[in-house]
PDB file of C-alpha atoms in Angstrom:
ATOM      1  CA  UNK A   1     -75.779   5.115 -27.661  1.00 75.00           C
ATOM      2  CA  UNK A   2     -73.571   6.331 -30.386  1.00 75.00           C
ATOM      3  CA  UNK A   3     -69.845   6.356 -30.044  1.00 93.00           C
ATOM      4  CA  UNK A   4     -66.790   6.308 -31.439  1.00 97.00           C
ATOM      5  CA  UNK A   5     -63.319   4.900 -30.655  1.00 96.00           C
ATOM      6  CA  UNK A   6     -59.980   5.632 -32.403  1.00 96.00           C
ATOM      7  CA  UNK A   7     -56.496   3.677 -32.249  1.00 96.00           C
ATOM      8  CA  UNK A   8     -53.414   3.119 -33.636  1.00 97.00           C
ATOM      9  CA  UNK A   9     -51.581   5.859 -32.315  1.00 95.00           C
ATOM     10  CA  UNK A  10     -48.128   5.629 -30.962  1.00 97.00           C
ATOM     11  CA  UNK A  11     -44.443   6.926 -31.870  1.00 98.00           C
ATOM     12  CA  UNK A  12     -42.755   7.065 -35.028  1.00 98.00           C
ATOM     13  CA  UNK A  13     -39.417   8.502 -36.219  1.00 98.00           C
ATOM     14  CA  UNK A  14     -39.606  11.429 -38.746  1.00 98.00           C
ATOM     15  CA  UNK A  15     -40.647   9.781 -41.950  1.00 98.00           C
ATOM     16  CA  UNK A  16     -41.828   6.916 -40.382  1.00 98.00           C
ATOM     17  CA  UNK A  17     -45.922   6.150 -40.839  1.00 98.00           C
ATOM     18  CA  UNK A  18     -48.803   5.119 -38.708  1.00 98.00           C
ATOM     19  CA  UNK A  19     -52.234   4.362 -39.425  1.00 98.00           C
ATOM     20  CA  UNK A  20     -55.063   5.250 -37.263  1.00 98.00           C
ATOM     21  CA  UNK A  21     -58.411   3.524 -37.257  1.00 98.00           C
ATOM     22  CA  UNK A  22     -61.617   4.524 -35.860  1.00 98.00           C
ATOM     23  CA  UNK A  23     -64.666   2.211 -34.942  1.00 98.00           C
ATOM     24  CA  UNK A  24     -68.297   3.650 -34.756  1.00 97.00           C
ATOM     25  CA  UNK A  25     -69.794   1.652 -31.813  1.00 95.00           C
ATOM     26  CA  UNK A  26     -73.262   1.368 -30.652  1.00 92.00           C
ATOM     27  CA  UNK A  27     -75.692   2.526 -33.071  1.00 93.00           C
ATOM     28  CA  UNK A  28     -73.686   5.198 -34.741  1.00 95.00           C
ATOM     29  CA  UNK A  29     -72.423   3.474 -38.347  1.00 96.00           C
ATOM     30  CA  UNK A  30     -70.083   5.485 -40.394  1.00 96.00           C
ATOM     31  CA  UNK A  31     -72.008   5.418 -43.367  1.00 95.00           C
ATOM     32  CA  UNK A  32     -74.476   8.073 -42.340  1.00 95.00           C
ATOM     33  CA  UNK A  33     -72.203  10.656 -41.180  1.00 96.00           C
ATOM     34  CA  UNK A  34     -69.355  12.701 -42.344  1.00 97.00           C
ATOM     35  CA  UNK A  35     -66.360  11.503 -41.062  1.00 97.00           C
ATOM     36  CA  UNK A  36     -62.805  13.287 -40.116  1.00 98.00           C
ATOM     37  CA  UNK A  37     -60.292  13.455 -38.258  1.00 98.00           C
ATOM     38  CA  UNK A  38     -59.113  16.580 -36.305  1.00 98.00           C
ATOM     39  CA  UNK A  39     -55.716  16.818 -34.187  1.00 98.00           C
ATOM     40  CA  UNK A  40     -55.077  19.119 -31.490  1.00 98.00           C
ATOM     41  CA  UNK A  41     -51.518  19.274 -29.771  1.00 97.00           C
ATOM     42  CA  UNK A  42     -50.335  20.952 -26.777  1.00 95.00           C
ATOM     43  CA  UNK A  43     -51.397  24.373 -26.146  1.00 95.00           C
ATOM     44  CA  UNK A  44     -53.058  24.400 -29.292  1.00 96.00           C
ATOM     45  CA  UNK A  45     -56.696  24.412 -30.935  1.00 96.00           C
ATOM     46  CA  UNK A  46     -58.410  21.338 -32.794  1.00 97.00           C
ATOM     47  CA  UNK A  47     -57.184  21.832 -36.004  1.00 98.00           C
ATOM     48  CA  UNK A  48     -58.917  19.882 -38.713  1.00 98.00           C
ATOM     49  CA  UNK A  49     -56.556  17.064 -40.620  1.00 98.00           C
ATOM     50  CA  UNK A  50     -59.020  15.413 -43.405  1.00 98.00           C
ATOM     51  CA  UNK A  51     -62.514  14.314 -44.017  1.00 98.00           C
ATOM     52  CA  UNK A  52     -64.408  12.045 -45.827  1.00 97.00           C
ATOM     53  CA  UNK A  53     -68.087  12.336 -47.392  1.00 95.00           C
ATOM     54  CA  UNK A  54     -70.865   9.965 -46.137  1.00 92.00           C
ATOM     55  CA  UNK A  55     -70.649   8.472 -50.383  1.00 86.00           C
ATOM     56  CA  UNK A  56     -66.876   8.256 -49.366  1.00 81.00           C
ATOM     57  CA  UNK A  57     -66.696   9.631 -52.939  1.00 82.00           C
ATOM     58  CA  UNK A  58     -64.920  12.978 -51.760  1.00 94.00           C
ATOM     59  CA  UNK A  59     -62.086  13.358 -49.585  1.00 96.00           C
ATOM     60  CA  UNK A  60     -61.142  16.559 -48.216  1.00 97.00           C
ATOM     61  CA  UNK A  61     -57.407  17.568 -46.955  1.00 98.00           C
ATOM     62  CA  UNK A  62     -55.694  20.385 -44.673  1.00 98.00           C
ATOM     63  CA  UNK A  63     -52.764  22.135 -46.973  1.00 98.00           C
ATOM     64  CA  UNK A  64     -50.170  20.488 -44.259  1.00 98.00           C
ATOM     65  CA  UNK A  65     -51.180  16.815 -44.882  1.00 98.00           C
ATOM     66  CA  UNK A  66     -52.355  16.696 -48.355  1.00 98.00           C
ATOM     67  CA  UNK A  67     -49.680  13.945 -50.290  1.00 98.00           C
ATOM     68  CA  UNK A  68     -49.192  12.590 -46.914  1.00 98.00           C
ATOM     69  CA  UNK A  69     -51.965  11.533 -45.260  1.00 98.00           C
ATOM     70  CA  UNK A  70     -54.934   9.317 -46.682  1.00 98.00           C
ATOM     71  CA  UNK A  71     -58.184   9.084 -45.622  1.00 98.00           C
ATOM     72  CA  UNK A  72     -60.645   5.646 -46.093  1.00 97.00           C
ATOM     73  CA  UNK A  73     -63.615   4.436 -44.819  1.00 96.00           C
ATOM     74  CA  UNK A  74     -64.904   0.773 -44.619  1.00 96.00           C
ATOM     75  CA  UNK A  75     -68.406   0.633 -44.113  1.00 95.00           C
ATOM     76  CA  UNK A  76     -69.134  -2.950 -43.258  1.00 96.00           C
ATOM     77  CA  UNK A  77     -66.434  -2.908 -41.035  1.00 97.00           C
ATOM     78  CA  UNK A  78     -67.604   0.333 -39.359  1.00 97.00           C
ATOM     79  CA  UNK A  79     -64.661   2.260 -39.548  1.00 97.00           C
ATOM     80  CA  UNK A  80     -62.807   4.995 -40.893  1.00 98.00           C
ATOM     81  CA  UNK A  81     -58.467   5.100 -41.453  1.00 98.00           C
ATOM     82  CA  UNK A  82     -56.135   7.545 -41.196  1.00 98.00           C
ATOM     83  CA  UNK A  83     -52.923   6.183 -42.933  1.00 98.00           C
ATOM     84  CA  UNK A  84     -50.484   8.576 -42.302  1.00 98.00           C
ATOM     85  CA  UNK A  85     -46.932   8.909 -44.286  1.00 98.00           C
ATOM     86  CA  UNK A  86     -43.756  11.122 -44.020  1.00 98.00           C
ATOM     87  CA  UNK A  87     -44.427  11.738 -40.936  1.00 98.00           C
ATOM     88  CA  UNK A  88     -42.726  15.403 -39.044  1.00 98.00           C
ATOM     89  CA  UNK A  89     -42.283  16.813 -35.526  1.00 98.00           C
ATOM     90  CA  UNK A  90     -44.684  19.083 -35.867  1.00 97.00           C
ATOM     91  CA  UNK A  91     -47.470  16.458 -36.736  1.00 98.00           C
ATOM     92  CA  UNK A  92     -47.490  15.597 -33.021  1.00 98.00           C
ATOM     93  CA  UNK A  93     -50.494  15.846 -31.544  1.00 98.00           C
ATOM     94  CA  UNK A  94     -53.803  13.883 -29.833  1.00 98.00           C
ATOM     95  CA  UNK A  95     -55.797  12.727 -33.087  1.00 98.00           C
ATOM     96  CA  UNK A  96     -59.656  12.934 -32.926  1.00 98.00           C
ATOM     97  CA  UNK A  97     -62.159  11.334 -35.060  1.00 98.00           C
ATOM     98  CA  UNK A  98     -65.419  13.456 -35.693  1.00 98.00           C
ATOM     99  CA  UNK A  99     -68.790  12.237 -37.005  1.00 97.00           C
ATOM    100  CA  UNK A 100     -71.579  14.710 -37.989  1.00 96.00           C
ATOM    101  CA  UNK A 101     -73.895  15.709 -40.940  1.00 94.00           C
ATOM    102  CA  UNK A 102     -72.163  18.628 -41.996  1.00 91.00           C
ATOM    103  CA  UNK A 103     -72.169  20.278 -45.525  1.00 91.00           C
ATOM    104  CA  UNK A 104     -69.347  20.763 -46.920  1.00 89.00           C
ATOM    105  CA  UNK A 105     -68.662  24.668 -46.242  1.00 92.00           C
ATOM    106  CA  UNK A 106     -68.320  23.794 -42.764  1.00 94.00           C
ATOM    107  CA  UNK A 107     -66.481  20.142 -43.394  1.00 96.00           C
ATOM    108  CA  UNK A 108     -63.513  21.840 -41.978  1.00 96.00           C
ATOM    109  CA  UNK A 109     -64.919  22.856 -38.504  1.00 97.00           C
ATOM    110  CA  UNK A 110     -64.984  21.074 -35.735  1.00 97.00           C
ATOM    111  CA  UNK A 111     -68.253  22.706 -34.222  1.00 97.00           C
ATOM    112  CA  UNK A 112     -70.197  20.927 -37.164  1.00 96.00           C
ATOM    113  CA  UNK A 113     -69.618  17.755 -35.641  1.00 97.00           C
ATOM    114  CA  UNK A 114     -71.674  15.738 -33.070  1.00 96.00           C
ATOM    115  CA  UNK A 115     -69.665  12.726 -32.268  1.00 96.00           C
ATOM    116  CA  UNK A 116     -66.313  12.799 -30.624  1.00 97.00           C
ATOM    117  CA  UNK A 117     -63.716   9.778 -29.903  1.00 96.00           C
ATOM    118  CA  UNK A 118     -61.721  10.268 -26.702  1.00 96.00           C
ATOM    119  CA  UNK A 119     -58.396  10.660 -28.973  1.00 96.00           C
ATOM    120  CA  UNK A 120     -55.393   8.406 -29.882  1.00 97.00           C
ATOM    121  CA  UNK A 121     -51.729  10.091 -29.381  1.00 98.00           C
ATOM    122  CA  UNK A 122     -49.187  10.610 -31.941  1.00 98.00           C
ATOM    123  CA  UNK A 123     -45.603  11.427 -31.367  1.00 98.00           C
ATOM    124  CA  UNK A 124     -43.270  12.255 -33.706  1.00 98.00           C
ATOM    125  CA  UNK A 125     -39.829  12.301 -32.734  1.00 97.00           C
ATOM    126  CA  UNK A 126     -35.815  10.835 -33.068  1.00 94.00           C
TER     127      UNK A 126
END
């Protein structure tokens, strides 16, 4: 069985930072997939929030993150980061780590991946 399982969510004041991790489990390891993370808050779609090649040579950014967030992967420990800086309001939202072979005109949609964690909340707020 291949899963995944994020954490490291939690609250944070505007500006503050978190980091989010994500485990592959089972037999799924993180070096032979795509990895990303998507968020999706309240009332909203899954919007995709970075990605990260299966070489973890090429990292990939949505215009509202880029100089903020950082993606990383760690093979032998099986997991993939999200450290996430300057943190706003409106980054608020359930976080979501994808795995899937995708290519990369479709590393931005969520449909192109298989694997699915069951989501680590992030609030932003004073």
């Amino acid at each position: 069985q291949e899963r995944l399982a994020e954490s490291g969510g939690g609250v944070a004041l505007p500006g503050g930072s978190l980091r989010l991790s994500c485990e592959g489990r089972g037999d799924l390891h993180v070096r032979n997939y795509e990895m990303a993370w998507f968020r999706q808050a309240l009332g909203k779609e899954r919007e995709f929030v970075g990605a990260i090649r299966r070489s973890g040579g090429y990292k990939y950014y949505a215009d509202s993150v880029q100089g903020r967030f950082t993606i990383s992967k760690d093979n032998a420990k099986n997991t993939v980061s999200l450290q996430m800086n300057g943190l706003k309001p409106e980054d608020t939202a359930v976080y979501f780590c994808g795995a899937g072979l995708v290519v990369l005109s479709g590393i931005r949609d969520a449909k192109n991946y298989r694997h699915w964690g069951q989501g680590t909340q992030v609030t932003v707020s004073s």
